[in-house]
């Protein structure tokens, strides 16, 4: 079994440190780590350190650093514009995409999004996506924590402004396949995933006018919670991440 990962604001410079706060509580009380057991500390920005538990306190653990690593930022970056979905489908998508290796997620208020993120509700929903991504990153032992969009509900106009030469819109009627589309060697790749009702013709036209290419994965029509995950898997293999 691999060592559990705990996120910290900054990696310790000294050979020993105390892991406290929510992560320390989780290590001591939930994980019930014991002296001699291994764990990983990560700052979510590429830095990580292997460590060994020295002593366990009430809601904290004292650890000794045994190794350090700095993982370069992924290049090209994988960005997913995820149509806001009803129920827990958005969170399911965020969780799985984080495990796959997404670098940034932008919630998109598509015209066919049933759920509406307005006012405080929008910020709470976005923060829930961010918390889901954080926990999924820990589970996947990721050195880089994915970003979850600043605006709780990006408009179609805002999304179009983010698109460029290497952006793809997943669409069931597209003729080009993501598996054979041209990819950049650096920069970022943006994937647009529609909500349950799909992407409207007007939205597709706006994105294509902004430089995006409509692509498909296969004959099957995937749910909004799985389409981005499948697309990221294709890209991860093609880019040599896997």
CSV table of C-alpha atoms in Angstrom, one decimal, residues 17 67 82 84 100 219:
chain,number,residue,atom,x,y,z
A,17,UNK,CA,8.3,19.1,11.5
A,67,UNK,CA,13.6,12.6,0.9
A,82,UNK,CA,-17.0,21.7,-17.6
A,84,UNK,CA,-22.4,22.9,-14.8
A,100,UNK,CA,-6.7,11.4,-14.4
A,219,UNK,CA,-19.8,6.4,-31.6
